CSV table of C-alpha atoms in Angstrom, one decimal:
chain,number,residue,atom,x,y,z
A,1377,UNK,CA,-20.8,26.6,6.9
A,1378,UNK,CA,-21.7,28.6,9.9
A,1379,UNK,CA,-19.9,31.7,8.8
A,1380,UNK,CA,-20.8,31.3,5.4
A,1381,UNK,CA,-24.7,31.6,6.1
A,1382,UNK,CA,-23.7,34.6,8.5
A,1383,UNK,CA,-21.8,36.4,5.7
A,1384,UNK,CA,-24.2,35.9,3.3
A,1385,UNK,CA,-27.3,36.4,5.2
A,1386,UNK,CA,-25.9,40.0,6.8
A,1387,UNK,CA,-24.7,40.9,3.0
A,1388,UNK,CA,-28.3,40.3,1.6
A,1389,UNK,CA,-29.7,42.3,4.7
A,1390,UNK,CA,-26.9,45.8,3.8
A,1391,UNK,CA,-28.2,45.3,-0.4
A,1392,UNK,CA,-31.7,45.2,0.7
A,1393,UNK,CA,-31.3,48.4,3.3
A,1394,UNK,CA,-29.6,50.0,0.8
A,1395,UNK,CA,-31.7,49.6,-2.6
A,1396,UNK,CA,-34.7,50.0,-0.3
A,1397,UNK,CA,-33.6,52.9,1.1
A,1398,UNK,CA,-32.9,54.5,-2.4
A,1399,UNK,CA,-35.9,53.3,-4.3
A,1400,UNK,CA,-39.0,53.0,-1.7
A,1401,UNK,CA,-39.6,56.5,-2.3
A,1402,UNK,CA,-40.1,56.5,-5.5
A,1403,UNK,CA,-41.0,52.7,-6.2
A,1404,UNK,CA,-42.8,52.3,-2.3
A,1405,UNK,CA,-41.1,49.6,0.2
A,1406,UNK,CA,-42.0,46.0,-0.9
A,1407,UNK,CA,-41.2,43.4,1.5
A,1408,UNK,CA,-40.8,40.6,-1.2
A,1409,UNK,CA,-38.3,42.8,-3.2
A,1410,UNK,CA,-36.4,42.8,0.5
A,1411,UNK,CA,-36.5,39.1,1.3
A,1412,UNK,CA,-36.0,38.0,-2.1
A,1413,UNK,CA,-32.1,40.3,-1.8
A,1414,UNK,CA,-31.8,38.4,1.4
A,1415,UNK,CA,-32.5,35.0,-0.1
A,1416,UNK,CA,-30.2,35.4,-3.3
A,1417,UNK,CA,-27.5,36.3,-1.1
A,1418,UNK,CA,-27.7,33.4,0.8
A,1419,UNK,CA,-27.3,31.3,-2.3
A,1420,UNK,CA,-25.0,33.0,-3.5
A,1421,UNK,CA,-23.3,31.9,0.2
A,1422,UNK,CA,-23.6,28.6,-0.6
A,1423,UNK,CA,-22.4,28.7,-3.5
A,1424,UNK,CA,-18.8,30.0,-2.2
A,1425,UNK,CA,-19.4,27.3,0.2
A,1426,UNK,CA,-19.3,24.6,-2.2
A,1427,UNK,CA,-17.1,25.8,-4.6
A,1428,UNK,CA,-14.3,27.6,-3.2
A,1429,UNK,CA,-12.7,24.9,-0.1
A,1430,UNK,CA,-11.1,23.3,-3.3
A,1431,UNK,CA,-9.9,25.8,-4.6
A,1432,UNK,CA,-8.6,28.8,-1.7
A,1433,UNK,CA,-7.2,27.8,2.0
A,1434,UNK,CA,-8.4,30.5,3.7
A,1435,UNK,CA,-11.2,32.6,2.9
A,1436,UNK,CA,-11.9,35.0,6.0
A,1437,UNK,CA,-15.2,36.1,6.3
A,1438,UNK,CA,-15.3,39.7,5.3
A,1439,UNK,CA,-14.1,38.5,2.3
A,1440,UNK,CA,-17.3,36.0,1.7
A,1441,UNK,CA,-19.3,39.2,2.8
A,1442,UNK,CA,-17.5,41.0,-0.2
A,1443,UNK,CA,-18.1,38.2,-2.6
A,1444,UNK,CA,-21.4,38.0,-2.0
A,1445,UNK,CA,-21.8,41.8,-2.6
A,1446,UNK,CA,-20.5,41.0,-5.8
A,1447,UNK,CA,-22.2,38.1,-7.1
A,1448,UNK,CA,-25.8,39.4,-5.6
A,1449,UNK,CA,-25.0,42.5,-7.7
A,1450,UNK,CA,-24.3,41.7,-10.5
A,1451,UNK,CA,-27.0,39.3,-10.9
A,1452,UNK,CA,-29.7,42.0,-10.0
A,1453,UNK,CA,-28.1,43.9,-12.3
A,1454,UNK,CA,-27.7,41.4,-15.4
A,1455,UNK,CA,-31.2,40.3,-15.0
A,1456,UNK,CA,-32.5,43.9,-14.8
A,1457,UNK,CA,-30.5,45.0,-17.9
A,1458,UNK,CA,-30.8,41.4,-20.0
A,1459,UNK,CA,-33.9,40.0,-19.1
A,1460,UNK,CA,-36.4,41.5,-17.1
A,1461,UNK,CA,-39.4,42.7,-19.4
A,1462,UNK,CA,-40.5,46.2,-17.7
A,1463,UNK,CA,-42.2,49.4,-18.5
A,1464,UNK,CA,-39.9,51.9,-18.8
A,1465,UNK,CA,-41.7,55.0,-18.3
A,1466,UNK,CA,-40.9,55.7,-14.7
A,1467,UNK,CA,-37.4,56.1,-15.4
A,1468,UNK,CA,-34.7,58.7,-16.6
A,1469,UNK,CA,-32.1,56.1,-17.3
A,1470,UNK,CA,-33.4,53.0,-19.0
A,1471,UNK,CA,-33.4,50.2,-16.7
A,1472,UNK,CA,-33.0,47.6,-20.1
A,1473,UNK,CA,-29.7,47.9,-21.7
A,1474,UNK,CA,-29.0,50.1,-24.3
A,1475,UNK,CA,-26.3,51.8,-26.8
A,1476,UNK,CA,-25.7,54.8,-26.3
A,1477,UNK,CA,-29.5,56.2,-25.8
A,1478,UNK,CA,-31.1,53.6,-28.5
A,1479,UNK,CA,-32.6,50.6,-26.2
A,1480,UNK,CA,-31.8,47.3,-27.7
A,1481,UNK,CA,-34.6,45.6,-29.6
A,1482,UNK,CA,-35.8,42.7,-30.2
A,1483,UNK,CA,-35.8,41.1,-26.8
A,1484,UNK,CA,-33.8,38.1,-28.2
A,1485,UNK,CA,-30.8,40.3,-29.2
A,1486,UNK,CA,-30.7,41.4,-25.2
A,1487,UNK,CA,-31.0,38.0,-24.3
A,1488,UNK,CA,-28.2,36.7,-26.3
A,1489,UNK,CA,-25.9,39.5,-25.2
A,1490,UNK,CA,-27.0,38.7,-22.0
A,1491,UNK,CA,-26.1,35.4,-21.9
A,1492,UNK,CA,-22.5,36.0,-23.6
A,1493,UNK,CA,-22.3,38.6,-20.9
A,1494,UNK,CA,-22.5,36.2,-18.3
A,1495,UNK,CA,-20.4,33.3,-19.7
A,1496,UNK,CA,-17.5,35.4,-20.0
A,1497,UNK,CA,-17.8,36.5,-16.6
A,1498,UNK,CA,-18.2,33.0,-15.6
A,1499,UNK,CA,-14.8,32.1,-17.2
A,1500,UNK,CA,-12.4,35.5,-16.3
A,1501,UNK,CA,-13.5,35.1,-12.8
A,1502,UNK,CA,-13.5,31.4,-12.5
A,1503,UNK,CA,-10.0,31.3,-14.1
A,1504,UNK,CA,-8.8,33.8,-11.2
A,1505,UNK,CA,-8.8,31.2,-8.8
A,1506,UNK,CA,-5.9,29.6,-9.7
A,1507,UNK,CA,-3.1,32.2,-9.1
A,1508,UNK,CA,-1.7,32.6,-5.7
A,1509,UNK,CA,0.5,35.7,-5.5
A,1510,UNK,CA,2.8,34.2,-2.7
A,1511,UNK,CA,3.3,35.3,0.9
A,1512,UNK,CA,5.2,38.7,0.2
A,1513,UNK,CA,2.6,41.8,1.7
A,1514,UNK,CA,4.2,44.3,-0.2
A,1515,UNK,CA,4.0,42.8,-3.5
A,1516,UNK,CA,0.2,42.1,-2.9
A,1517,UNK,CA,-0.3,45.6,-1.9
A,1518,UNK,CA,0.7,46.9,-5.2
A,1519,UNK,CA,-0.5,44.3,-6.6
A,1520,UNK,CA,-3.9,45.0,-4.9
A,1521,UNK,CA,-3.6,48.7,-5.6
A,1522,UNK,CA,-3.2,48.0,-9.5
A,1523,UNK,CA,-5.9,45.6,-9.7
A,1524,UNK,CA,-8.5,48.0,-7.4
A,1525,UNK,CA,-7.8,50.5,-10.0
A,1526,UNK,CA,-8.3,48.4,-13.5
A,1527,UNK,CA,-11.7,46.7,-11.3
A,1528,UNK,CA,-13.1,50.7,-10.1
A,1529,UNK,CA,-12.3,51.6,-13.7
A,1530,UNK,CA,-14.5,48.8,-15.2
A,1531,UNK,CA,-17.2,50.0,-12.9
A,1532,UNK,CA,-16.6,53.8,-13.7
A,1533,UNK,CA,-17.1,52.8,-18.0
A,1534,UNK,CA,-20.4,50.7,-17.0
A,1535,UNK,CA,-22.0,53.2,-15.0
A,1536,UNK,CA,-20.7,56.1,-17.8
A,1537,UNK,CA,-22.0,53.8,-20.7
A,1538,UNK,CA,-25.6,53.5,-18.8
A,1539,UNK,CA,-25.8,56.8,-16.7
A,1540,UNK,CA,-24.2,60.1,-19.5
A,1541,UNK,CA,-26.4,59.6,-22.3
A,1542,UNK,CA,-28.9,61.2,-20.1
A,1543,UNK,CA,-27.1,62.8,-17.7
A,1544,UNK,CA,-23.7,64.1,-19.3
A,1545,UNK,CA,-20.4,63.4,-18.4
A,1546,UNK,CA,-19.1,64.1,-14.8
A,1547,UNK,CA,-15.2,63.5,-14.6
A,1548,UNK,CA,-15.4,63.4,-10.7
A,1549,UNK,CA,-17.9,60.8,-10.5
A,1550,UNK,CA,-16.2,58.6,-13.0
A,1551,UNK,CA,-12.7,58.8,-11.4
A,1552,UNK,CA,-14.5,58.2,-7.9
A,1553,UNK,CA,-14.7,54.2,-8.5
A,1554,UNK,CA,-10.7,54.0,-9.9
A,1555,UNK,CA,-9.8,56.1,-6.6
A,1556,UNK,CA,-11.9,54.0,-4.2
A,1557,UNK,CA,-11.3,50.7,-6.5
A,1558,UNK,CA,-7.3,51.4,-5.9
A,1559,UNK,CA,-7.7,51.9,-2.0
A,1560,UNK,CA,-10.1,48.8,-1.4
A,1561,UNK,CA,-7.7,46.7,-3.7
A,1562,UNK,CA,-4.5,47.6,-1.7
A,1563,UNK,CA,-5.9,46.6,1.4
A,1564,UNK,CA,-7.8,44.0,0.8
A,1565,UNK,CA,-4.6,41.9,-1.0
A,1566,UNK,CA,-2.5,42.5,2.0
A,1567,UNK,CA,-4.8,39.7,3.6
A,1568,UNK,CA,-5.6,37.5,1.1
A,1569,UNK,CA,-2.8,35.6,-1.2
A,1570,UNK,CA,-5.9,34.1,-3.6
A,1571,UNK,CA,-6.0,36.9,-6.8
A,1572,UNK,CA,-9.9,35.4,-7.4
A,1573,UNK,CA,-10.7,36.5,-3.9
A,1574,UNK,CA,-9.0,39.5,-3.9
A,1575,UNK,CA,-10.3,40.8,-7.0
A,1576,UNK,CA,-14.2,39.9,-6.2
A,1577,UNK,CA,-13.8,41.0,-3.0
A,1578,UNK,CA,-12.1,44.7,-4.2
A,1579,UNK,CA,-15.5,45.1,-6.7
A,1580,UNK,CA,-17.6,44.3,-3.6
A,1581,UNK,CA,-16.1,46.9,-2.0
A,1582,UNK,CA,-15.7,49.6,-4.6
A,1583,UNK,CA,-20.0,49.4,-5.0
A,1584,UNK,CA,-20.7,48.7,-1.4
A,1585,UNK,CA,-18.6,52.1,-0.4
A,1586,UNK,CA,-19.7,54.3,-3.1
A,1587,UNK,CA,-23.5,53.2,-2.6
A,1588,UNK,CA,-23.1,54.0,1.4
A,1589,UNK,CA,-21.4,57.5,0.8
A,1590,UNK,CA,-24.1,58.3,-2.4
A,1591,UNK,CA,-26.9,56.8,-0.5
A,1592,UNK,CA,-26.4,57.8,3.3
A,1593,UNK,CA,-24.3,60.1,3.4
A,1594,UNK,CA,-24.6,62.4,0.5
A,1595,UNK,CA,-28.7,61.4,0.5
A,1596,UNK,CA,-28.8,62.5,-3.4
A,1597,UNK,CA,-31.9,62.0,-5.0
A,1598,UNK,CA,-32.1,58.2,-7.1
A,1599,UNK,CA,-31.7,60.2,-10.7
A,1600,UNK,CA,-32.5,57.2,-12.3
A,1601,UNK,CA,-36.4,58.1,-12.0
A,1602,UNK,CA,-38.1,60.4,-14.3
A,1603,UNK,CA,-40.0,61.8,-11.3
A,1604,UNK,CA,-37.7,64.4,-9.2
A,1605,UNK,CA,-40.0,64.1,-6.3
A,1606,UNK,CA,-40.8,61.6,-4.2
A,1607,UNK,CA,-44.1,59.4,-5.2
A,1608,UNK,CA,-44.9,57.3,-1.8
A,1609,UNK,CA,-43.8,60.1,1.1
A,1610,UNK,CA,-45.0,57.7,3.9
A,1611,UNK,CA,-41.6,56.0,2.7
A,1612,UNK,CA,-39.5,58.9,2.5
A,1613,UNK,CA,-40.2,59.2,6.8
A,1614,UNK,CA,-40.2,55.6,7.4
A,1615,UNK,CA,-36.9,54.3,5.2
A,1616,UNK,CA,-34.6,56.0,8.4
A,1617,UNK,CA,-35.8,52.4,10.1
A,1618,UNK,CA,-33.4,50.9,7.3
A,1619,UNK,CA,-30.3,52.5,8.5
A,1620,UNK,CA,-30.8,50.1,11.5
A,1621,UNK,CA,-29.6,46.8,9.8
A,1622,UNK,CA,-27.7,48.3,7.6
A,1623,UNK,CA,-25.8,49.9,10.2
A,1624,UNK,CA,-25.7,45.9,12.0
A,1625,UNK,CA,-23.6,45.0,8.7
A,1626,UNK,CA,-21.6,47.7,9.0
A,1627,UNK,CA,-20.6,46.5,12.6
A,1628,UNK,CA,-20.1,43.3,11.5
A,1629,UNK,CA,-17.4,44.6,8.5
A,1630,UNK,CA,-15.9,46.6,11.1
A,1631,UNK,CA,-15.4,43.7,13.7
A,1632,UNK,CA,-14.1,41.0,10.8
A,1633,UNK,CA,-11.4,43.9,9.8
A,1634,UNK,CA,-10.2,44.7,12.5
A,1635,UNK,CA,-9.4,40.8,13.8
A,1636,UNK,CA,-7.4,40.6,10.3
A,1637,UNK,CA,-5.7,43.4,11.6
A,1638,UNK,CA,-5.3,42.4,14.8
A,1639,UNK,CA,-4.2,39.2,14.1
């Protein structure tokens, strides 16, 4: 259970740095917007912990950490797009879901797709955990590196359906996810025989490595606000204080890789 709570706990603490980091300029830093990342993560830990000994042998803790990732994720991201009832004026790109550029109206119809949304998630990654794909690490590495591809491309579509209708189409950000997906995936298999495992854990890592290189490294400005200047500069000093965790989770990835490796 221990490693569980670690994993999740350090995986809330790298979404919160990293959300925080992009949006408390524009939004300003809001410590229950923080702890509440922190505390879904941890559910989400619990979750894995109740759920998966029954189903997987072995599930190594980067993995959980991955998982988590996932699951916090898309939840945020459901709710935001679903459910969530919010002024939309701040932004560029529609926070609400919509076709094309038309948000969908009434609420109930966002609901309902919502809802169907989630189910089939629910039973296409449920489903997953039944297949073992054996002890053989080459097979599972091109297994891994077809499956990292098909799960950056699904990413690539969702953030082209939500992101070109106001910003165009940019071929080199939407292959970005399919190249990254197809690394993560053919790594990640090579140390994992469960395909559920394997696959949440490759979508994990596609977002978590594409937010830290468009995020910290590149630093490019959140488009997704209508303003292109920062509203709340106290937080555009102060968010450098957030690289401190999220660097702690990075450590933590690092160190849980390279025993897999090791070992």
């Amino acid at each position: 259970m221990f490693q569980y709570l670690i994993a999740g706990l350090l995986a809330g603490v790298h979404r919160a740095s990293w959300g925080a980091f992009k949006d408390s300029p524009y939004e300003g830093f809001r410590v229950q917007a923080y702890l509440r990342s922190i505390l879904l993560s941890l559910l989400w830990s619990m979750f894995w912990f109740l759920w998966l000994p029954g189903k997987v042998s072995v599930v190594q803790p980067l993995y959980i950490f991955l998982m988590v990732i996932l699951l916090d994720t898309l939840t945020v991201e459901i709710y935001k797009l679903f459910f969530r009832i919010e002024n939309q004026k701040k932004y560029k790109i529609p926070s609400r879901f919509h076709l094309w550029n038309k948000e969908v109206n009434p609420e109930w119809q966002r609901n309902i797709i919502g809802v169907i949304l989630s189910g089939l998630l629910i039973v296409i990654f449920s489903s997953l955990f039944s297949v073992n794909l054996g002890t053989d690490p080459t097979k599972r590495f091109f297994i891994g590196m077809m499956l990292g591809f098909i799960a950056g491309l699904c990413e690539a579509v969702g953030g082209m359906w939500k992101d070109a209708p106001f910003e165009g189409f940019e071929p080199l950000k939407f292959f970005r996810s399919p190249v990254v997906g197809t690394i993560a995936g053919s790594i990640l298999f090579l140390f994992q025989t469960n395909l559920g495992v394997g696959m949440l854990a490759t979508f994990g890592a596609d977002r978590m490595l594409i937010e830290t290189y468009k995020t910290f490294i590149l630093r490019r400005r959140n488009g997704r606000f209508l303003s292109k200047k920062p509203l709340f500069s106290k937080e555009l000093s102060l968010r450098k204080y957030l690289v401190i965790p999220y660097s702690i989770t990075w450590i933590y990835l690092v160190f849980n890789f390279l025993g897999l490796v090791i070992k």
